[in-house]
Short mmCIF file of C-alpha atoms in Angstrom, two decimals:
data_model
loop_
_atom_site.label_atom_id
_atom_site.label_comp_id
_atom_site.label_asym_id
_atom_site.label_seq_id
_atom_site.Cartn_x
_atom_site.Cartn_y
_atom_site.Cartn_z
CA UNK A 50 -4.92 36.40 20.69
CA UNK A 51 -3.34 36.53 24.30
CA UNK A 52 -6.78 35.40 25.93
CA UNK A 53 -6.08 31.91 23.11
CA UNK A 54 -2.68 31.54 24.07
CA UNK A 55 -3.71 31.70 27.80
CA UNK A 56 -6.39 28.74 26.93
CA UNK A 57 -4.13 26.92 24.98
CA UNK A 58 -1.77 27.05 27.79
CA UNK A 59 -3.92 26.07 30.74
CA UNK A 60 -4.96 23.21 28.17
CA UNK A 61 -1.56 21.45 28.02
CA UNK A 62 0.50 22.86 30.43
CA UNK A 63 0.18 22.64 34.31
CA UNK A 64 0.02 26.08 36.04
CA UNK A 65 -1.41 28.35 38.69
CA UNK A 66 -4.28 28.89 36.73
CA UNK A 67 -5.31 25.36 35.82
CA UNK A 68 -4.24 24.40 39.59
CA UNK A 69 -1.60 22.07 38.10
CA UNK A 70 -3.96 20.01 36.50
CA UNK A 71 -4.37 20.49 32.50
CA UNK A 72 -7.49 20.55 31.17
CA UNK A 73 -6.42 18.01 28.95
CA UNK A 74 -5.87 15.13 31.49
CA UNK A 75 -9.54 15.68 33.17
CA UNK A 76 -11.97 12.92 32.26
CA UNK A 77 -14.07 14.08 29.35
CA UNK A 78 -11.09 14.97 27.14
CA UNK A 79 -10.06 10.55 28.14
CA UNK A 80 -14.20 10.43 26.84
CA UNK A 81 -13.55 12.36 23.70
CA UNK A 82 -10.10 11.05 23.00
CA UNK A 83 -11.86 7.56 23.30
CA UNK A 84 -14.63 8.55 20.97
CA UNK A 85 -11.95 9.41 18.64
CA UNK A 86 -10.73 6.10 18.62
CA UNK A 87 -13.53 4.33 18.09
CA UNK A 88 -14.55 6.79 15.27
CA UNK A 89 -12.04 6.31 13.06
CA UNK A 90 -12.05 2.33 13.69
CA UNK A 91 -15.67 3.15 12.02
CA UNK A 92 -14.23 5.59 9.67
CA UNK A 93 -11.55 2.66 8.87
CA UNK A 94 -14.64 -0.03 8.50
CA UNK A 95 -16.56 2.05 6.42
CA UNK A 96 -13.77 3.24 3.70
CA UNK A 97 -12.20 0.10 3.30
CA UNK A 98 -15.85 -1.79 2.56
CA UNK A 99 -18.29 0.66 1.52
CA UNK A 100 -16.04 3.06 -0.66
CA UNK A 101 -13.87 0.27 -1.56
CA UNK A 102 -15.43 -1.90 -2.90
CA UNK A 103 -18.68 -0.18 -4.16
CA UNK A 104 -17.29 3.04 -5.66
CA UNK A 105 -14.32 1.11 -6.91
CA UNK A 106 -12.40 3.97 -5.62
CA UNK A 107 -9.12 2.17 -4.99
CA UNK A 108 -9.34 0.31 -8.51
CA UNK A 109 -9.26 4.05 -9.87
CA UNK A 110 -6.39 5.78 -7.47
CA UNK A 111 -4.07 2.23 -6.96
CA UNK A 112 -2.14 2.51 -10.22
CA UNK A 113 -0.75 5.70 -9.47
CA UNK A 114 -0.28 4.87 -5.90
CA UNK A 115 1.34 1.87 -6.99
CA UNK A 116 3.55 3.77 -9.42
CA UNK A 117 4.44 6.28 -7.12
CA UNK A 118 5.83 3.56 -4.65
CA UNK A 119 7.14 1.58 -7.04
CA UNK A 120 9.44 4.30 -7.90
CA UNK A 121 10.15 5.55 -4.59
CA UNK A 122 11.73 2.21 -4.19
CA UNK A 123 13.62 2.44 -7.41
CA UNK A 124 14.75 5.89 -6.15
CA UNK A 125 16.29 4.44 -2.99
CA UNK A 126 17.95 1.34 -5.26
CA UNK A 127 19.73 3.93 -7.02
CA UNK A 128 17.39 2.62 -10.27
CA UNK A 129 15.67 4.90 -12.85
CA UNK A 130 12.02 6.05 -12.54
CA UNK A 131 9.79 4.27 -14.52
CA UNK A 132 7.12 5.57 -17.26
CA UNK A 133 3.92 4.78 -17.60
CA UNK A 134 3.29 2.76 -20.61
CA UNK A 135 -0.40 2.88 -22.25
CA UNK A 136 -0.11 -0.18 -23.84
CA UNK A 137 1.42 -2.04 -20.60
CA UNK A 138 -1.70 -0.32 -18.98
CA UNK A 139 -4.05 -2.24 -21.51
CA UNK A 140 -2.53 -5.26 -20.91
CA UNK A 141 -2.39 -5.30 -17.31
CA UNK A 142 -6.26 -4.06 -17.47
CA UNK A 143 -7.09 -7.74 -19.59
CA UNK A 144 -4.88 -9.61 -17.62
CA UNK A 145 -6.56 -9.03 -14.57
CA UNK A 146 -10.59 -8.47 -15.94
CA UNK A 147 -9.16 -12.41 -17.19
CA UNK A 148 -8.30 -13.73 -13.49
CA UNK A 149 -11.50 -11.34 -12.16
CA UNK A 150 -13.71 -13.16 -14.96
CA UNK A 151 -12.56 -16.98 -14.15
CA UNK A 152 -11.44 -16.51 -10.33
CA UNK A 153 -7.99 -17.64 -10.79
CA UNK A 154 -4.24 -15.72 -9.26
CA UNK A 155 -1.26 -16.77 -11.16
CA UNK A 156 1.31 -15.75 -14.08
CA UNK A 157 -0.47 -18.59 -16.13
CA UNK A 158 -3.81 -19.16 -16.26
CA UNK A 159 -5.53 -22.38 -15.55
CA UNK A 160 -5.78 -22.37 -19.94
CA UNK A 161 -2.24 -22.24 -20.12
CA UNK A 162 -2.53 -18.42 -20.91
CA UNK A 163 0.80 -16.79 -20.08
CA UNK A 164 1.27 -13.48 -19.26
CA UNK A 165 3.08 -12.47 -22.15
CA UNK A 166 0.18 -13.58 -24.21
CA UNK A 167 -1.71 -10.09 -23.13
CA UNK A 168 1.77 -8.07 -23.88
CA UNK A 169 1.30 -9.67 -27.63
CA UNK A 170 -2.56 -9.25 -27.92
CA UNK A 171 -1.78 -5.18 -27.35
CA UNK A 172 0.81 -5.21 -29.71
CA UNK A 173 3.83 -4.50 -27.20
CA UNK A 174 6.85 -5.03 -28.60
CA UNK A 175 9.65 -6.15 -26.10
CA UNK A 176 12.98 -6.81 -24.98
CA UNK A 177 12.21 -7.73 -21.17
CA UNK A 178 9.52 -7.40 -19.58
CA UNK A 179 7.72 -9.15 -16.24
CA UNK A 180 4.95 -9.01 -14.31
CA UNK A 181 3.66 -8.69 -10.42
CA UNK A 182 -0.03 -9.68 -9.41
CA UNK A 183 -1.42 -9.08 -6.01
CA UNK A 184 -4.69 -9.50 -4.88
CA UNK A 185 -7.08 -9.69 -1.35
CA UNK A 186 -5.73 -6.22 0.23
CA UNK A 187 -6.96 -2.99 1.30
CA UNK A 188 -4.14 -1.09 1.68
CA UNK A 189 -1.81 -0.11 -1.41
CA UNK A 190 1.27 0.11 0.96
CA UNK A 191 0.82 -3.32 1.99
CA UNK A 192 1.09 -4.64 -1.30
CA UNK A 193 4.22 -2.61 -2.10
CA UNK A 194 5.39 -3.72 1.28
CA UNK A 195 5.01 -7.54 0.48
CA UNK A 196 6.33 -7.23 -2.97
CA UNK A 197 9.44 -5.42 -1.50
CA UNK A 198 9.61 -8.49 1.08
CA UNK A 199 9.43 -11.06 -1.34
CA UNK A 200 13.24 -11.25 -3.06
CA UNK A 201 11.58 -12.12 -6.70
CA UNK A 202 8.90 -9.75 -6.59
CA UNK A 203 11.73 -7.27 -5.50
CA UNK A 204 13.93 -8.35 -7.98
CA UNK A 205 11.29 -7.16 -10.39
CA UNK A 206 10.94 -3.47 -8.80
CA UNK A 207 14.01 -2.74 -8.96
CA UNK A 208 15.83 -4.34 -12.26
CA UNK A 209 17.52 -1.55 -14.19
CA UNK A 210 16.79 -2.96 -17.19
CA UNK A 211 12.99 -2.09 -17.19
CA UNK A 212 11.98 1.75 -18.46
CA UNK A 213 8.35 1.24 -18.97
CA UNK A 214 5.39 -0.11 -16.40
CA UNK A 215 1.49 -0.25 -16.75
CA UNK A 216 -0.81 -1.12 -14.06
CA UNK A 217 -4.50 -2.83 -14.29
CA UNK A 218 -6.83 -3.63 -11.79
CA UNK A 219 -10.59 -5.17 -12.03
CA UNK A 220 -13.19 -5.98 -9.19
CA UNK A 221 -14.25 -10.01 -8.79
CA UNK A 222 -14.55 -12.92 -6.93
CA UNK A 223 -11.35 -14.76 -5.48
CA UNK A 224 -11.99 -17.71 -3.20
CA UNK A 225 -15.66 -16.33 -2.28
CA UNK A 226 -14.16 -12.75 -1.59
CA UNK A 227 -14.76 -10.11 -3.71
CA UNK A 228 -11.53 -8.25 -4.08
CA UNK A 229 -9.38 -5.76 -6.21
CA UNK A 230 -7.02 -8.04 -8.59
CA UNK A 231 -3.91 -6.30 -9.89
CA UNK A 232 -1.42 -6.71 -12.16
CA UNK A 233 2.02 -4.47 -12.77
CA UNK A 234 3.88 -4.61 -16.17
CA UNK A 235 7.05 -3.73 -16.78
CA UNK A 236 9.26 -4.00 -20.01
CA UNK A 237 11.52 -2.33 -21.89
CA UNK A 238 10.51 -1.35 -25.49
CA UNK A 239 12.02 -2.88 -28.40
CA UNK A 240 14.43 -0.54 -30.70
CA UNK A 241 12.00 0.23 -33.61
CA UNK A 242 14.49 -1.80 -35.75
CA UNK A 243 14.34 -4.90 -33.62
CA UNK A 244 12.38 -7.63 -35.68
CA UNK A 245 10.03 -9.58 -32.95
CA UNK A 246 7.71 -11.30 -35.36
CA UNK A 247 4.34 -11.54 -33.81
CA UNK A 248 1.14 -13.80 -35.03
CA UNK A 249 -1.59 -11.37 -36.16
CA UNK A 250 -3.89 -12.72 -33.23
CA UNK A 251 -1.65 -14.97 -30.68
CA UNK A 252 -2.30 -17.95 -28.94
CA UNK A 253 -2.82 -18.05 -25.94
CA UNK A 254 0.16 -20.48 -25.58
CA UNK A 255 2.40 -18.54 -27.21
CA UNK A 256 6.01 -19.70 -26.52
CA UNK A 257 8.93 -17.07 -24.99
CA UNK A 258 12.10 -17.04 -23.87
CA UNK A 259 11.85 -17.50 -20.20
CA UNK A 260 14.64 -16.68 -17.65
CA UNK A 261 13.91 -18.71 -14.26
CA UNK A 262 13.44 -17.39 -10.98
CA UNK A 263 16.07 -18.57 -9.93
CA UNK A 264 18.12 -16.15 -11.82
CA UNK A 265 16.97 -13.55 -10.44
CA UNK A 266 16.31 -14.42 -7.14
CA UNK A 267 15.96 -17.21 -4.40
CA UNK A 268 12.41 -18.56 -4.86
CA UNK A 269 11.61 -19.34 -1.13
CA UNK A 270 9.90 -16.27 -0.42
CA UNK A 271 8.20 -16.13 3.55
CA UNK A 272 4.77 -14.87 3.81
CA UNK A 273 4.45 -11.63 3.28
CA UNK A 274 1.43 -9.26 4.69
CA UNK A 275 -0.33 -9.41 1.32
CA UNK A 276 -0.93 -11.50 -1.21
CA UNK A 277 0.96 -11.20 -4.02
CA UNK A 278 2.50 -12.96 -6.99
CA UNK A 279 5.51 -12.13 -8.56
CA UNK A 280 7.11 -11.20 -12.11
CA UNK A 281 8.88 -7.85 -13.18
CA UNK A 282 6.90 -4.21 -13.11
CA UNK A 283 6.99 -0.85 -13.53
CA UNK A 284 5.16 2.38 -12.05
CA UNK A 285 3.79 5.78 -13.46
CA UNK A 286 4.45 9.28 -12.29
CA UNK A 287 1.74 12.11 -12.60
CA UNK A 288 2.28 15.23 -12.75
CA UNK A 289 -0.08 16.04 -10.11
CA UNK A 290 -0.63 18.90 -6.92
CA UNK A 291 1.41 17.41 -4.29
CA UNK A 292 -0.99 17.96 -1.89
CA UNK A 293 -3.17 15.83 -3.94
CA UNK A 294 -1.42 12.87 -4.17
CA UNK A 295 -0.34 12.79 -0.76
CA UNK A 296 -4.47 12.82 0.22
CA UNK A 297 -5.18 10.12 -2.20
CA UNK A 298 -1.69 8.56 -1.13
CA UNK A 299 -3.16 8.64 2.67
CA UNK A 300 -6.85 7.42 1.45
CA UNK A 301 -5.16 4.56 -0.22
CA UNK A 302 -3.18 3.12 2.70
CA UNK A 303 -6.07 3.41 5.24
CA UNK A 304 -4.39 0.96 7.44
CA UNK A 305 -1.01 2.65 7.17
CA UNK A 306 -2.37 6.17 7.79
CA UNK A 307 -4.64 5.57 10.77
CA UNK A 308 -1.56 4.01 12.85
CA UNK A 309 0.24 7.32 11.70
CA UNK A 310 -2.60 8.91 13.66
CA UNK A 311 -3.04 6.99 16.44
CA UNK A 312 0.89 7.05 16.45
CA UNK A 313 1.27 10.96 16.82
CA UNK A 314 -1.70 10.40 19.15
CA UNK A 315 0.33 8.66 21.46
CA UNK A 316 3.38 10.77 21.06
CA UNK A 317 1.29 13.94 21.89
CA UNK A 318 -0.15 12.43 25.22
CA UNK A 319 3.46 11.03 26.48
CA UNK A 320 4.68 14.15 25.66
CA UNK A 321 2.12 16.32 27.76
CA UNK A 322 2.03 13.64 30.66
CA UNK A 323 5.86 14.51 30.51
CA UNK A 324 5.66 18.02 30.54
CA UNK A 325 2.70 17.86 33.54
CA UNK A 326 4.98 15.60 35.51
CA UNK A 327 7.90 17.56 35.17
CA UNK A 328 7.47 20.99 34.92
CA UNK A 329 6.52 20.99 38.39
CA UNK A 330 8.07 18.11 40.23
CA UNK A 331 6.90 19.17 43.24
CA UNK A 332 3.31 19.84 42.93
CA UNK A 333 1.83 16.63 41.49
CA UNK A 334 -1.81 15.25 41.28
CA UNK A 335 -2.68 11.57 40.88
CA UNK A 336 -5.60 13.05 38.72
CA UNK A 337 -3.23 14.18 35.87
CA UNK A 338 -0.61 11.32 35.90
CA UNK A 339 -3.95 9.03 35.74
CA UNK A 340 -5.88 10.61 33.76
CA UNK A 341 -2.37 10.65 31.25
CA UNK A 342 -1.79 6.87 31.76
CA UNK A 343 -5.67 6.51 31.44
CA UNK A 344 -5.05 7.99 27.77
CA UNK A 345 -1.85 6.36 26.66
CA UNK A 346 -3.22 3.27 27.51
CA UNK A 347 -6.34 3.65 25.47
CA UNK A 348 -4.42 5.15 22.25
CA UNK A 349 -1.95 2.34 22.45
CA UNK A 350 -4.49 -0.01 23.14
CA UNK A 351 -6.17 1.07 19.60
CA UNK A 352 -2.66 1.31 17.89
CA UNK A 353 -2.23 -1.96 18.41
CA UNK A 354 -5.73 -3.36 17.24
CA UNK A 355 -4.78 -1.54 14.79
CA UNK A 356 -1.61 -3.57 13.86
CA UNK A 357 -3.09 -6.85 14.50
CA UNK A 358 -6.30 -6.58 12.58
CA UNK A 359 -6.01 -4.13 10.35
CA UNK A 360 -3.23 -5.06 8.23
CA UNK A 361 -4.35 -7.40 5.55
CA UNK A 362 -3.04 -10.90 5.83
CA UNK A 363 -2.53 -12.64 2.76
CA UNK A 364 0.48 -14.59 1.95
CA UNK A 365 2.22 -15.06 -1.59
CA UNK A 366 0.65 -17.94 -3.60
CA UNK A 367 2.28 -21.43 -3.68
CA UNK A 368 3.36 -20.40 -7.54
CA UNK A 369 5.45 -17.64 -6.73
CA UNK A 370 7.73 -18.27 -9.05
CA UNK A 371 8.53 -14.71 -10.67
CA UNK A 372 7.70 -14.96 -14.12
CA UNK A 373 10.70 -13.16 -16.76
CA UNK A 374 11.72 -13.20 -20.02
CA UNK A 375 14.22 -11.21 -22.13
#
């Protein structure tokens, strides 16, 4: 264990031993550092198109994410948690197989289908209830992100009123793209001795009570870093492992997660180039502060590629309006 410690030590630290220069500064750790980099750019490629979108892994984890987040947000509003709602979860699951099926994003479809329309096909019976769709991402963080950007679409997350929330998502085509659509529910559930009277099998045009966005909040949302639409939802919390859902978490915000790498990347090299320059002000080698600038520069480098190409770029539709009703 001492013989590790002295490794470890001659690794990171200047000393006699190492001659003042840490192994860690000497070119092939800058070589292997750099083939980390580029390996999890690769990694990054190949889990956000292969697994993605042909194991329809993130249709099957994003709901909970979602949830998770949603609540999270809630938490820090000083607004209930949320409970997943089956039936909201049906609903949400037609709504978007509908815009996956025809290629369309929006509250009403090009039919005149509003979203409260699915809400009555399930058999949901209401007091409130709205609805967030987002679509063209692959990262579920981004999407909470944008929604939490966007004052309607927060509006939605965090309104008091709403105790229930089902999530959907389907696979299709969206302006020659293939994507994930999803939709978010949320409502609260009618006391069982409210009397909503609903048509055995409802029209797609059937009329509600709506409440404009404008009640809610300002409608001129800025672009957001995903796009989204906007109406009221909830989110679902599992009893899971921890550990579990903060891998799946992690796997589901692949852009988020690798700039937490390369991020405590960077802090680890600044630190050490720190500790090498300092420890020993006196004795100092152009090899190690190089060879430290060398790596900082190519882990911040990558951090910001990262940033800029990474994070998915979609904006909120021109018919943001958040849809309501009560």
């Amino acid at each position: 264990m001492k013989k590790f410690f002295w490794h470890i030590k001659n690794y990171f630290i200047p000393t006699v031993g190492n001659k003042y220069h840490p192994h860690f500064f000497r070119k092939e750790t800058a070589i292997a550092i750099g083939a980390v980099l580029v390996f999890l750019q690769i990694g990054y490629f190949l889990h956000t198109t292969l697994v993605f979108n042909k194991t329809g892994f993130l249709a099957a984890v994003l709901p909970g994410v979602l949830t998770a987040l949603t609540n999270n947000d809630r938490a820090t509003n000083g607004v209930g948690t949320l409970t997943e709602e089956p039936l909201l979860t049906q609903a949400a699951e037609k709504k978007a197989a509908d815009m996956a099926a025809k290629g369309y994003f929006a509250h009403v479809a090009p039919d005149g289908t509003t979203p409260w329309y699915w809400l009555d096909l399930v058999g949901y019976n209401y007091t409130y209830a709205g609805e967030n769709l987002a679509v063209n991402f692959t990262d579920s963080k981004d999407v909470e992100d944008a929604w939490m950007k966007s004052p309607t679409h927060r509006a939605n997350i965090v309104k008091s009123e709403f105790t229930r929330i089902g999530i959907g998502t389907a696979q299709g085509l969206y302006q020659g793209k293939e994507v994930t659509f999803v939709v978010q529910f949320f409502a609260t559930p009618a006391s069982p001795d409210a009397k909503k009277i609903l048509s055995p099998t409802p029209t797609k045009t059937t009329p509600v009570k709506t409440v404009p966005a404008t009640e809610l909040a300002t409608s001129d949302d800025a672009p957001v870093p995903s796009k989204v639409l906007g109406s009221e939802t909830k989110s679902t919390v599992s009893a899971k492992n921890p550990v579990m859902e903060s891998i799946v978490s992690a796997t589901a915000s692949p852009n988020h997660t690798l700039l937490y790498i390369i991020g405590g990347l960077i802090a680890l090299i600044a630190t050490l180039l720190f500790l090498a320059i300092f420890i020993h002000v006196k004795v100092q080698y152009l090899g190690v502060i190089g060879g430290g600038l060398l790596l900082l520069g190519l882990a911040i480098g990558s951090f910001y590629f990262t940033a800029e190409t990474r994070i998915s770029n979609v904006n909120l539709p021109a018919d943001s309006q958040s849809a309501s009703t009560r």
